[in-house]
Amino acid sequence: MIAEAGHYALVLALGLALIQSTVPMLGARWHDAALMNVARSTALAQLLFALASFAALVTLHVTSDFSVVNVFENSHSLKPLIYKITGVWGNHEGSMLLWVSILALFGGLVAAFGNNLPLSLRAHVLAVQAWIASAFYLFILITSNPFLRIANPPIEGRDLNPVLQDIGLAVHPPMLYLGYVGFSISFSFAVAALIEGRIDAAWARWVRPWTLVAWIFLTLGIAMGSYWAYYELGWGGWWFWDPVENASLMPWLAGTALLHSAVVMEKRNALKVWTILLAILTFSLSLLGTFLVRSGVLTSVHAFATDPTRGVFILLILCTFIGGSLTLYAWRASALKQGGLFAPISREGALVLNNLFLTTACATVFIGTLYPLALEVLTGDKISVGAPFFNLTFAPLFVPLMIAVPFGPLLAWKRGDLLGAAQRLMAAGIAALIAFAVLWAWTRGGSALAPLAIGLAVFVIAGALCDLAERTGLFRAPVATAVRRARGLPRSTWGTAFAHAGVGVALIGIVCETTWNSEYIGSMKAGDVAKIAGYEVELDSLAQRQGPNFREMVAQFTVSLDGRRLSEMTPSKRNYPARGSSTTEAALLTRGVSQLYISLGDTADGTIAVRIYHKPLVLLIWFGPVLMAFGGMLSLSDRRLRVGAPKPARAPRGLQPAE
Amino acid sequence: MTLWFVFALMTAAAVFAVLLPLGRGPRPQSDGSEAAVYKDQLAEIDRDVAASLIGPSEAEAARVEIGRRLLAAADHQRDPPMASNIFLRRSVAIVALVGLPIAAIALYLPLGSPRLGDFPLAERTRVPDATQPLDNLVAQVEAHLEKNPTDGRGWNVLAPVLARLGRYDDAVRAYHNSITYNGDSAARRADLGEALTGAAGGVVTAEAKAEFERAVALNADEVKARYFLGLAAEQDGDTTQAASMWRAMLATAPPDAPWRPLVQAALARIEGPGAPALPDATVAAAKDMNETDRNAMIHGMVDRLASRLKQNGDDVEGWLRLVRAYMVMGDRDKAKSALTDARQAVANDAERLRQLNEGLKNLGLDG
């Protein structure tokens, strides 16, 4: 009964979404408050049914009800409970159900907490949200139904892909989906604004928390996915410019641009048309990501199943929504009233520059990802666009962006003083130069690029600190005053500083890991010692062990530094009989923020192929995004309104303009 | 029936969600507006000035700007007043009351399987299901042993079944485990030797012979081991040795020992005029071993089948299996009575009756 009730709940959710997508629009057209309020109650009911449906699928997986095809194909009665639950979204059907559940969740949240929205705007937003939801409910029910049954249920399931049997699956997809789908709210707001034909600073105020939430989750989701790939796939890489990774990076880049341009709009009532376009593009890229991953166009760990009908259906959804919203944009955007003016050198100008760089970077990723696909469709040639392309295009775009980042917060609104900002960044510049010089001297003869890049990263971090020091008057005013001012600073200012510093921190990690990474590859037998980056790694023993639904070969290593015993590492190779597949479980030893990484290869009469990496400062790569997300959360927690006080044209230089 | 009741409740909840706002009368407008945001922004400037985050001149400029936005927003407030459109509301109510349930059922019926209950694994394993194929049961026991490899009783149960299914290599492993966890015994050694012989296609290998010898060492009366040692001698070409071993067995055997005919047949084979030791014959002989156990097991299975069919006689395949089983066991009377029972059970269903008759024809019984 659980399976069928869950199935029916999904059907009802579709019915409610269809009503929610039409009735409020009619209500807004005829100014009928009751009809517009239908949006609210249906959004909440739709959330209820979507959650019920999702809960039903989780229950079925937990109780191993193999009469459900989805459970039979992706579960195994011996799996630990946590993987039974995470296995729900470790497959195509279940992950789409999670997708719509999160979509319904966001719709429900807007309905529940959108009291401060004008009635017609809320009705329009929820209606647009329901269009998206209807399309995806239909997609699930028709092409990827997780509730299909088997009349004669088998006694055992086929097990989940072993690579996915990891705690990462509990965190990465839900976070990523919260990010992807969260941008649907900014999209709905943008389309609603286009339908209503007006948009202003208040709009940006209303969208801000939703964009920020989506951005935070997307940031964490991407970072988590990268760390997961790093330790699970067993070759020590953390970013492969894989099309699926790019699919998540593109909405992130566009979303970051959206976040910044929405700030300008809220504070200064400017960049309206641009913000609307970014909101549409961000969600379109999220949809594109869903299409790339779910259609089976690409083969990767994310492609659970390839079924052409699904691909065509998602492509249809994609074209309808992207094409429709862009057409609406082309038709109505010119009607939107222009907002505040600003000089090229100003906070607004800096943010426009930032947006240009981010969108261009996004465009290069877009081309690098889709060009091979387009070429294959048109000419049948298979080419692969890999790291070299992205390093050559992406990096040069990010260098000027990083140089510009610290300037932004130091420029005044409306008209800024570049020279003044540069002076105030002097300290950061000096710190960057020192970092560069020290590193260059230390790694003499090596590439000059790496110390330069680290100098740049230090500049970004120090620039963020400079901004804080400037605002609090540290070093200029007595310490007590500075502390009082620091307390009085809006949390959003702290958020900006943390997020910008996070970018610098991640850059340091990336540069160090790629430049000074050392590796040892060879076959070892018990008693052999490998030397790497000053560490001595000895293979003690090889042993077989039985897990709940796998057998594993465990190698025990002892790590010592200068003859002093540090720790033991036990990488393993697991074999899952239900799927006849195996995974490598790398062992990680964290020393500060650097890591030692061991993964196992094939065995041959007593010897085993071993890969050992030493990765200096590698953890900074993920610590940076965590810092960014923390900055985002600080900003989110700041419920105050943002006012951008413009700098008067000819006023004596007074206090620093602030948020 | 409960399922449809739950569906009805869910549908009612969904319809209610649509109807709820329609029934409400006009309320005072409590929703947010742009003007409210700008008023808050103005208040924010005062706070910033008080905290000396911005200077007075900048605050003044900001106030002017926000003031302009406030005026613009106030212009928009003069939208046409809220109307209530009775016709539209009624149509929406009808769509919700009639359209929603019809659409939901119309979409659900072709996709769903409302007649299928739940099959949570825990319940299915608690109630052993007679319809489950043997493979499923074996898989369950194997899965259990995968988790608890030291369960000696489990290995004891599993090993003979694996041997019977022809999975000799697995049976060998299972007997090894059984010996490890249950302790050594002549019978287990002999069974292990038999499984090894099965794995070698009926040839008593040196390894198997060693097991039989160990079994005889443990218990000199271990019948199976002694028979196979004789077979080993025969396969080595030493028929006199084989004959003398088997004769010794027959001499000490009780007259009603069930394995007597088998050994006698083997003896006749090698003593027969010029009868070569056919490998096929030995395979068959190996398979025919262990009559007692085997018969007990077959009887158990057949009885279970018979009692199940007594409760639910719809299963034509089951009836045919039962009849065939009785015939193979040589129990013609029981086969006849089972046939009559089967006819009665499916008499009301022409299709099943036809299937039954065809199956019987294939068995060589009257149609």
mmCIF file of N, CA, C and O in Angstrom, chain A residues 201-268:
data_model
loop_
_atom_site.group_PDB
_atom_site.id
_atom_site.type_symbol
_atom_site.label_atom_id
_atom_site.label_comp_id
_atom_site.label_asym_id
_atom_site.label_seq_id
_atom_site.Cartn_x
_atom_site.Cartn_y
_atom_site.Cartn_z
ATOM 1 N N ALA A 201 13.975 47.968 -6.827
ATOM 2 C CA ALA A 201 14.895 47.554 -5.773
ATOM 3 C C ALA A 201 14.227 46.565 -4.817
ATOM 4 O O ALA A 201 14.865 45.644 -4.327
ATOM 5 N N ALA A 202 12.941 46.766 -4.556
ATOM 6 C CA ALA A 202 12.252 45.890 -3.616
ATOM 7 C C ALA A 202 12.285 44.441 -4.102
ATOM 8 O O ALA A 202 12.439 43.513 -3.319
ATOM 9 N N TRP A 203 12.165 44.278 -5.420
ATOM 10 C CA TRP A 203 12.223 42.929 -6.016
ATOM 11 C C TRP A 203 13.510 42.230 -5.588
ATOM 12 O O TRP A 203 13.514 41.080 -5.147
ATOM 13 N N ALA A 204 14.631 42.967 -5.715
ATOM 14 C CA ALA A 204 15.920 42.379 -5.374
ATOM 15 C C ALA A 204 15.968 42.011 -3.900
ATOM 16 O O ALA A 204 16.553 40.999 -3.513
ATOM 17 N N ARG A 205 15.343 42.845 -3.074
ATOM 18 C CA ARG A 205 15.307 42.542 -1.639
ATOM 19 C C ARG A 205 14.583 41.215 -1.391
ATOM 20 O O ARG A 205 15.004 40.412 -0.572
ATOM 21 N N TRP A 206 13.498 40.994 -2.145
ATOM 22 C CA TRP A 206 12.727 39.763 -1.934
ATOM 23 C C TRP A 206 13.437 38.524 -2.461
ATOM 24 O O TRP A 206 13.308 37.440 -1.909
ATOM 25 N N VAL A 207 14.167 38.693 -3.543
ATOM 26 C CA VAL A 207 14.833 37.523 -4.133
ATOM 27 C C VAL A 207 16.098 37.158 -3.374
ATOM 28 O O VAL A 207 16.510 36.006 -3.364
ATOM 29 N N ARG A 208 16.711 38.182 -2.729
ATOM 30 C CA ARG A 208 18.044 37.999 -2.165
ATOM 31 C C ARG A 208 18.198 36.712 -1.342
ATOM 32 O O ARG A 208 19.084 35.899 -1.627
ATOM 33 N N PRO A 209 17.356 36.481 -0.317
ATOM 34 C CA PRO A 209 17.619 35.291 0.504
ATOM 35 C C PRO A 209 17.569 33.995 -0.298
ATOM 36 O O PRO A 209 18.370 33.084 -0.057
ATOM 37 N N TRP A 210 16.675 33.917 -1.284
ATOM 38 C CA TRP A 210 16.549 32.677 -2.061
ATOM 39 C C TRP A 210 17.791 32.421 -2.888
ATOM 40 O O TRP A 210 18.308 31.304 -2.940
ATOM 41 N N THR A 211 18.279 33.493 -3.556
ATOM 42 C CA THR A 211 19.483 33.338 -4.360
ATOM 43 C C THR A 211 20.648 32.923 -3.468
ATOM 44 O O THR A 211 21.433 32.037 -3.805
ATOM 45 N N LEU A 212 20.716 33.572 -2.309
ATOM 46 C CA LEU A 212 21.825 33.307 -1.405
ATOM 47 C C LEU A 212 21.790 31.865 -0.903
ATOM 48 O O LEU A 212 22.810 31.182 -0.885
ATOM 49 N N VAL A 213 20.606 31.399 -0.535
ATOM 50 C CA VAL A 213 20.482 30.008 -0.067
ATOM 51 C C VAL A 213 20.934 29.052 -1.166
ATOM 52 O O VAL A 213 21.742 28.139 -0.942
ATOM 53 N N ALA A 214 20.433 29.284 -2.375
ATOM 54 C CA ALA A 214 20.790 28.392 -3.483
ATOM 55 C C ALA A 214 22.298 28.417 -3.706
ATOM 56 O O ALA A 214 22.932 27.375 -3.883
ATOM 57 N N TRP A 215 22.868 29.615 -3.663
ATOM 58 C CA TRP A 215 24.303 29.758 -3.929
ATOM 59 C C TRP A 215 25.117 29.033 -2.871
ATOM 60 O O TRP A 215 26.080 28.335 -3.169
ATOM 61 N N ILE A 216 24.711 29.166 -1.598
ATOM 62 C CA ILE A 216 25.441 28.503 -0.508
ATOM 63 C C ILE A 216 25.432 26.992 -0.720
ATOM 64 O O ILE A 216 26.463 26.330 -0.666
ATOM 65 N N PHE A 217 24.251 26.461 -0.999
ATOM 66 C CA PHE A 217 24.165 25.010 -1.161
ATOM 67 C C PHE A 217 24.928 24.541 -2.394
ATOM 68 O O PHE A 217 25.572 23.494 -2.359
ATOM 69 N N LEU A 218 24.853 25.320 -3.456
ATOM 70 C CA LEU A 218 25.564 24.906 -4.668
ATOM 71 C C LEU A 218 27.070 24.915 -4.409
ATOM 72 O O LEU A 218 27.791 23.996 -4.809
ATOM 73 N N THR A 219 27.551 25.949 -3.722
ATOM 74 C CA THR A 219 28.977 26.022 -3.398
ATOM 75 C C THR A 219 29.403 24.798 -2.603
ATOM 76 O O THR A 219 30.377 24.113 -2.941
ATOM 77 N N LEU A 220 28.652 24.515 -1.527
ATOM 78 C CA LEU A 220 29.012 23.362 -0.692
ATOM 79 C C LEU A 220 28.862 22.061 -1.476
ATOM 80 O O LEU A 220 29.679 21.152 -1.334
ATOM 81 N N GLY A 221 27.811 21.979 -2.289
ATOM 82 C CA GLY A 221 27.569 20.756 -3.050
ATOM 83 C C GLY A 221 28.704 20.473 -4.016
ATOM 84 O O GLY A 221 29.168 19.333 -4.130
ATOM 85 N N ILE A 222 29.172 21.501 -4.713
ATOM 86 C CA ILE A 222 30.267 21.294 -5.665
ATOM 87 C C ILE A 222 31.532 20.902 -4.921
ATOM 88 O O ILE A 222 32.239 19.955 -5.303
ATOM 89 N N ALA A 223 31.821 21.608 -3.811
ATOM 90 C CA ALA A 223 33.027 21.302 -3.048
ATOM 91 C C ALA A 223 32.968 19.871 -2.529
ATOM 92 O O ALA A 223 33.940 19.117 -2.615
ATOM 93 N N MET A 224 31.808 19.492 -2.020
ATOM 94 C CA MET A 224 31.646 18.147 -1.479
ATOM 95 C C MET A 224 31.842 17.107 -2.587
ATOM 96 O O MET A 224 32.507 16.084 -2.386
ATOM 97 N N GLY A 225 31.258 17.364 -3.754
ATOM 98 C CA GLY A 225 31.397 16.430 -4.872
ATOM 99 C C GLY A 225 32.851 16.285 -5.276
ATOM 100 O O GLY A 225 33.329 15.184 -5.563
ATOM 101 N N SER A 226 33.560 17.401 -5.262
ATOM 102 C CA SER A 226 34.968 17.370 -5.645
ATOM 103 C C SER A 226 35.772 16.555 -4.642
ATOM 104 O O SER A 226 36.613 15.733 -5.013
ATOM 105 N N TYR A 227 35.487 16.747 -3.348
ATOM 106 C CA TYR A 227 36.232 15.989 -2.326
ATOM 107 C C TYR A 227 35.905 14.500 -2.433
ATOM 108 O O TYR A 227 36.765 13.640 -2.279
ATOM 109 N N TRP A 228 34.658 14.211 -2.713
ATOM 110 C CA TRP A 228 34.219 12.822 -2.847
ATOM 111 C C TRP A 228 34.959 12.138 -3.997
ATOM 112 O O TRP A 228 35.498 11.037 -3.874
ATOM 113 N N ALA A 229 34.993 12.827 -5.153
ATOM 114 C CA ALA A 229 35.705 12.273 -6.305
ATOM 115 C C ALA A 229 37.161 12.049 -5.946
ATOM 116 O O ALA A 229 37.774 11.050 -6.328
ATOM 117 N N TYR A 230 37.710 12.994 -5.157
ATOM 118 C CA TYR A 230 39.122 12.933 -4.775
ATOM 119 C C TYR A 230 39.413 11.655 -3.998
ATOM 120 O O TYR A 230 40.349 10.928 -4.285
ATOM 121 N N TYR A 231 38.587 11.335 -3.001
ATOM 122 C CA TYR A 231 38.955 10.178 -2.195
ATOM 123 C C TYR A 231 38.333 8.881 -2.667
ATOM 124 O O TYR A 231 38.781 7.812 -2.305
ATOM 125 N N GLU A 232 37.307 8.940 -3.510
ATOM 126 C CA GLU A 232 36.633 7.695 -3.887
ATOM 127 C C GLU A 232 37.127 7.129 -5.223
ATOM 128 O O GLU A 232 37.259 5.931 -5.373
ATOM 129 N N LEU A 233 37.396 8.010 -6.175
ATOM 130 C CA LEU A 233 37.711 7.477 -7.499
ATOM 131 C C LEU A 233 39.127 6.942 -7.582
ATOM 132 O O LEU A 233 39.479 6.239 -8.507
ATOM 133 N N GLY A 234 39.970 7.289 -6.605
ATOM 134 C CA GLY A 234 41.231 6.581 -6.437
ATOM 135 C C GLY A 234 42.378 7.037 -7.308
ATOM 136 O O GLY A 234 43.384 6.366 -7.349
ATOM 137 N N TRP A 235 42.248 8.165 -8.040
ATOM 138 C CA TRP A 235 43.473 8.609 -8.684
ATOM 139 C C TRP A 235 43.876 10.010 -8.237
ATOM 140 O O TRP A 235 44.658 10.685 -8.876
ATOM 141 N N GLY A 236 43.325 10.413 -7.112
ATOM 142 C CA GLY A 236 43.868 11.577 -6.425
ATOM 143 C C GLY A 236 43.577 12.916 -7.067
ATOM 144 O O GLY A 236 44.112 13.921 -6.651
ATOM 145 N N GLY A 237 42.737 12.946 -8.101
ATOM 146 C CA GLY A 237 42.397 14.231 -8.698
ATOM 147 C C GLY A 237 41.158 14.787 -8.029
ATOM 148 O O GLY A 237 40.377 14.040 -7.466
ATOM 149 N N TRP A 238 40.978 16.089 -8.084
ATOM 150 C CA TRP A 238 39.812 16.677 -7.416
ATOM 151 C C TRP A 238 38.945 17.457 -8.391
ATOM 152 O O TRP A 238 37.854 17.871 -8.069
ATOM 153 N N TRP A 239 39.421 17.663 -9.588
ATOM 154 C CA TRP A 239 38.605 18.330 -10.593
ATOM 155 C C TRP A 239 39.102 17.870 -11.952
ATOM 156 O O TRP A 239 40.290 17.947 -12.231
ATOM 157 N N PHE A 240 38.195 17.369 -12.786
ATOM 158 C CA PHE A 240 38.652 16.764 -14.036
ATOM 159 C C PHE A 240 38.162 17.521 -15.269
ATOM 160 O O PHE A 240 38.346 17.066 -16.371
ATOM 161 N N TRP A 241 37.492 18.639 -15.068
ATOM 162 C CA TRP A 241 36.837 19.331 -16.178
ATOM 163 C C TRP A 241 35.955 18.348 -16.934
ATOM 164 O O TRP A 241 35.832 18.389 -18.140
ATOM 165 N N ASP A 242 35.381 17.463 -16.174
ATOM 166 C CA ASP A 242 34.435 16.490 -16.706
ATOM 167 C C ASP A 242 33.137 17.238 -17.028
ATOM 168 O O ASP A 242 32.786 18.166 -16.299
ATOM 169 N N PRO A 243 32.467 16.907 -18.115
ATOM 170 C CA PRO A 243 31.270 17.678 -18.483
ATOM 171 C C PRO A 243 30.253 17.790 -17.352
ATOM 172 O O PRO A 243 29.568 18.806 -17.226
ATOM 173 N N VAL A 244 30.175 16.742 -16.533
ATOM 174 C CA VAL A 244 29.195 16.789 -15.451
ATOM 175 C C VAL A 244 29.609 17.795 -14.383
ATOM 176 O O VAL A 244 28.782 18.516 -13.825
ATOM 177 N N GLU A 245 30.910 17.850 -14.139
ATOM 178 C CA GLU A 245 31.393 18.862 -13.192
ATOM 179 C C GLU A 245 31.156 20.254 -13.763
ATOM 180 O O GLU A 245 30.709 21.164 -13.051
ATOM 181 N N ASN A 246 31.454 20.401 -15.042
ATOM 182 C CA ASN A 246 31.221 21.697 -15.673
ATOM 183 C C ASN A 246 29.754 22.087 -15.586
ATOM 184 O O ASN A 246 29.414 23.250 -15.419
ATOM 185 N N ALA A 247 28.886 21.070 -15.700
ATOM 186 C CA ALA A 247 27.453 21.350 -15.651
ATOM 187 C C ALA A 247 27.073 21.967 -14.316
ATOM 188 O O ALA A 247 26.114 22.729 -14.240
ATOM 189 N N SER A 248 27.798 21.632 -13.248
ATOM 190 C CA SER A 248 27.475 22.259 -11.969
ATOM 191 C C SER A 248 28.241 23.571 -11.800
ATOM 192 O O SER A 248 27.808 24.456 -11.079
ATOM 193 N N LEU A 249 29.379 23.682 -12.468
ATOM 194 C CA LEU A 249 30.171 24.913 -12.337
ATOM 195 C C LEU A 249 29.491 26.079 -13.045
ATOM 196 O O LEU A 249 29.514 27.211 -12.559
ATOM 197 N N MET A 250 28.846 25.796 -14.189
ATOM 198 C CA MET A 250 28.243 26.889 -14.968
ATOM 199 C C MET A 250 27.167 27.630 -14.179
ATOM 200 O O MET A 250 27.216 28.856 -14.086
ATOM 201 N N PRO A 251 26.188 26.910 -13.585
ATOM 202 C CA PRO A 251 25.216 27.666 -12.776
ATOM 203 C C PRO A 251 25.876 28.374 -11.602
ATOM 204 O O PRO A 251 25.417 29.433 -11.193
ATOM 205 N N TRP A 252 26.974 27.813 -11.100
ATOM 206 C CA TRP A 252 27.634 28.478 -9.977
ATOM 207 C C TRP A 252 28.206 29.816 -10.421
ATOM 208 O O TRP A 252 28.041 30.830 -9.751
ATOM 209 N N LEU A 253 28.875 29.815 -11.577
ATOM 210 C CA LEU A 253 29.465 31.065 -12.069
ATOM 211 C C LEU A 253 28.361 32.087 -12.339
ATOM 212 O O LEU A 253 28.440 33.246 -11.911
ATOM 213 N N ALA A 254 27.312 31.645 -13.027
ATOM 214 C CA ALA A 254 26.213 32.567 -13.333
ATOM 215 C C ALA A 254 25.528 32.993 -12.046
ATOM 216 O O ALA A 254 25.145 34.165 -11.899
ATOM 217 N N GLY A 255 25.385 32.070 -11.095
ATOM 218 C CA GLY A 255 24.727 32.393 -9.835
ATOM 219 C C GLY A 255 25.536 33.391 -9.024
ATOM 220 O O GLY A 255 24.970 34.281 -8.370
ATOM 221 N N THR A 256 26.866 33.237 -9.074
ATOM 222 C CA THR A 256 27.711 34.204 -8.375
ATOM 223 C C THR A 256 27.525 35.587 -8.984
ATOM 224 O O THR A 256 27.413 36.594 -8.269
ATOM 225 N N ALA A 257 27.483 35.634 -10.317
ATOM 226 C CA ALA A 257 27.247 36.921 -10.983
ATOM 227 C C ALA A 257 25.882 37.478 -10.576
ATOM 228 O O ALA A 257 25.747 38.665 -10.264
ATOM 229 N N LEU A 258 24.875 36.605 -10.526
ATOM 230 C CA LEU A 258 23.519 37.032 -10.154
ATOM 231 C C LEU A 258 23.503 37.634 -8.755
ATOM 232 O O LEU A 258 22.908 38.677 -8.503
ATOM 233 N N LEU A 259 24.196 36.954 -7.851
ATOM 234 C CA LEU A 259 24.258 37.401 -6.464
ATOM 235 C C LEU A 259 24.787 38.829 -6.389
ATOM 236 O O LEU A 259 24.238 39.683 -5.684
ATOM 237 N N HIS A 260 25.865 39.093 -7.144
ATOM 238 C CA HIS A 260 26.483 40.417 -7.094
ATOM 239 C C HIS A 260 25.610 41.456 -7.765
ATOM 240 O O HIS A 260 25.483 42.584 -7.277
ATOM 241 N N SER A 261 25.009 41.075 -8.876
ATOM 242 C CA SER A 261 24.247 42.091 -9.587
ATOM 243 C C SER A 261 22.938 42.379 -8.851
ATOM 244 O O SER A 261 22.432 43.501 -8.892
ATOM 245 N N ALA A 262 22.431 41.352 -8.094
ATOM 246 C CA ALA A 262 21.221 41.622 -7.311
ATOM 247 C C ALA A 262 21.514 42.595 -6.170
ATOM 248 O O ALA A 262 20.654 43.369 -5.757
ATOM 249 N N VAL A 263 22.771 42.549 -5.675
ATOM 250 C CA VAL A 263 23.152 43.509 -4.631
ATOM 251 C C VAL A 263 23.056 44.927 -5.172
ATOM 252 O O VAL A 263 22.498 45.829 -4.533
ATOM 253 N N VAL A 264 23.617 45.112 -6.390
ATOM 254 C CA VAL A 264 23.562 46.443 -7.001
ATOM 255 C C VAL A 264 22.108 46.868 -7.158
ATOM 256 O O VAL A 264 21.729 48.009 -6.900
ATOM 257 N N MET A 265 21.271 45.932 -7.543
ATOM 258 C CA MET A 265 19.880 46.286 -7.790
ATOM 259 C C MET A 265 19.172 46.664 -6.496
ATOM 260 O O MET A 265 18.417 47.628 -6.450
ATOM 261 N N GLU A 266 19.447 45.907 -5.437
ATOM 262 C CA GLU A 266 18.763 46.210 -4.185
ATOM 263 C C GLU A 266 19.220 47.547 -3.627
ATOM 264 O O GLU A 266 18.418 48.341 -3.131
ATOM 265 N N LYS A 267 20.527 47.788 -3.753
ATOM 266 C CA LYS A 267 21.040 48.991 -3.105
ATOM 267 C C LYS A 267 20.862 50.224 -3.965
ATOM 268 O O LYS A 267 20.679 51.325 -3.454
ATOM 269 N N ARG A 268 20.991 50.038 -5.265
ATOM 270 C CA ARG A 268 21.068 51.215 -6.116
ATOM 271 C C ARG A 268 20.007 51.241 -7.198
ATOM 272 O O ARG A 268 20.007 52.140 -8.034
#
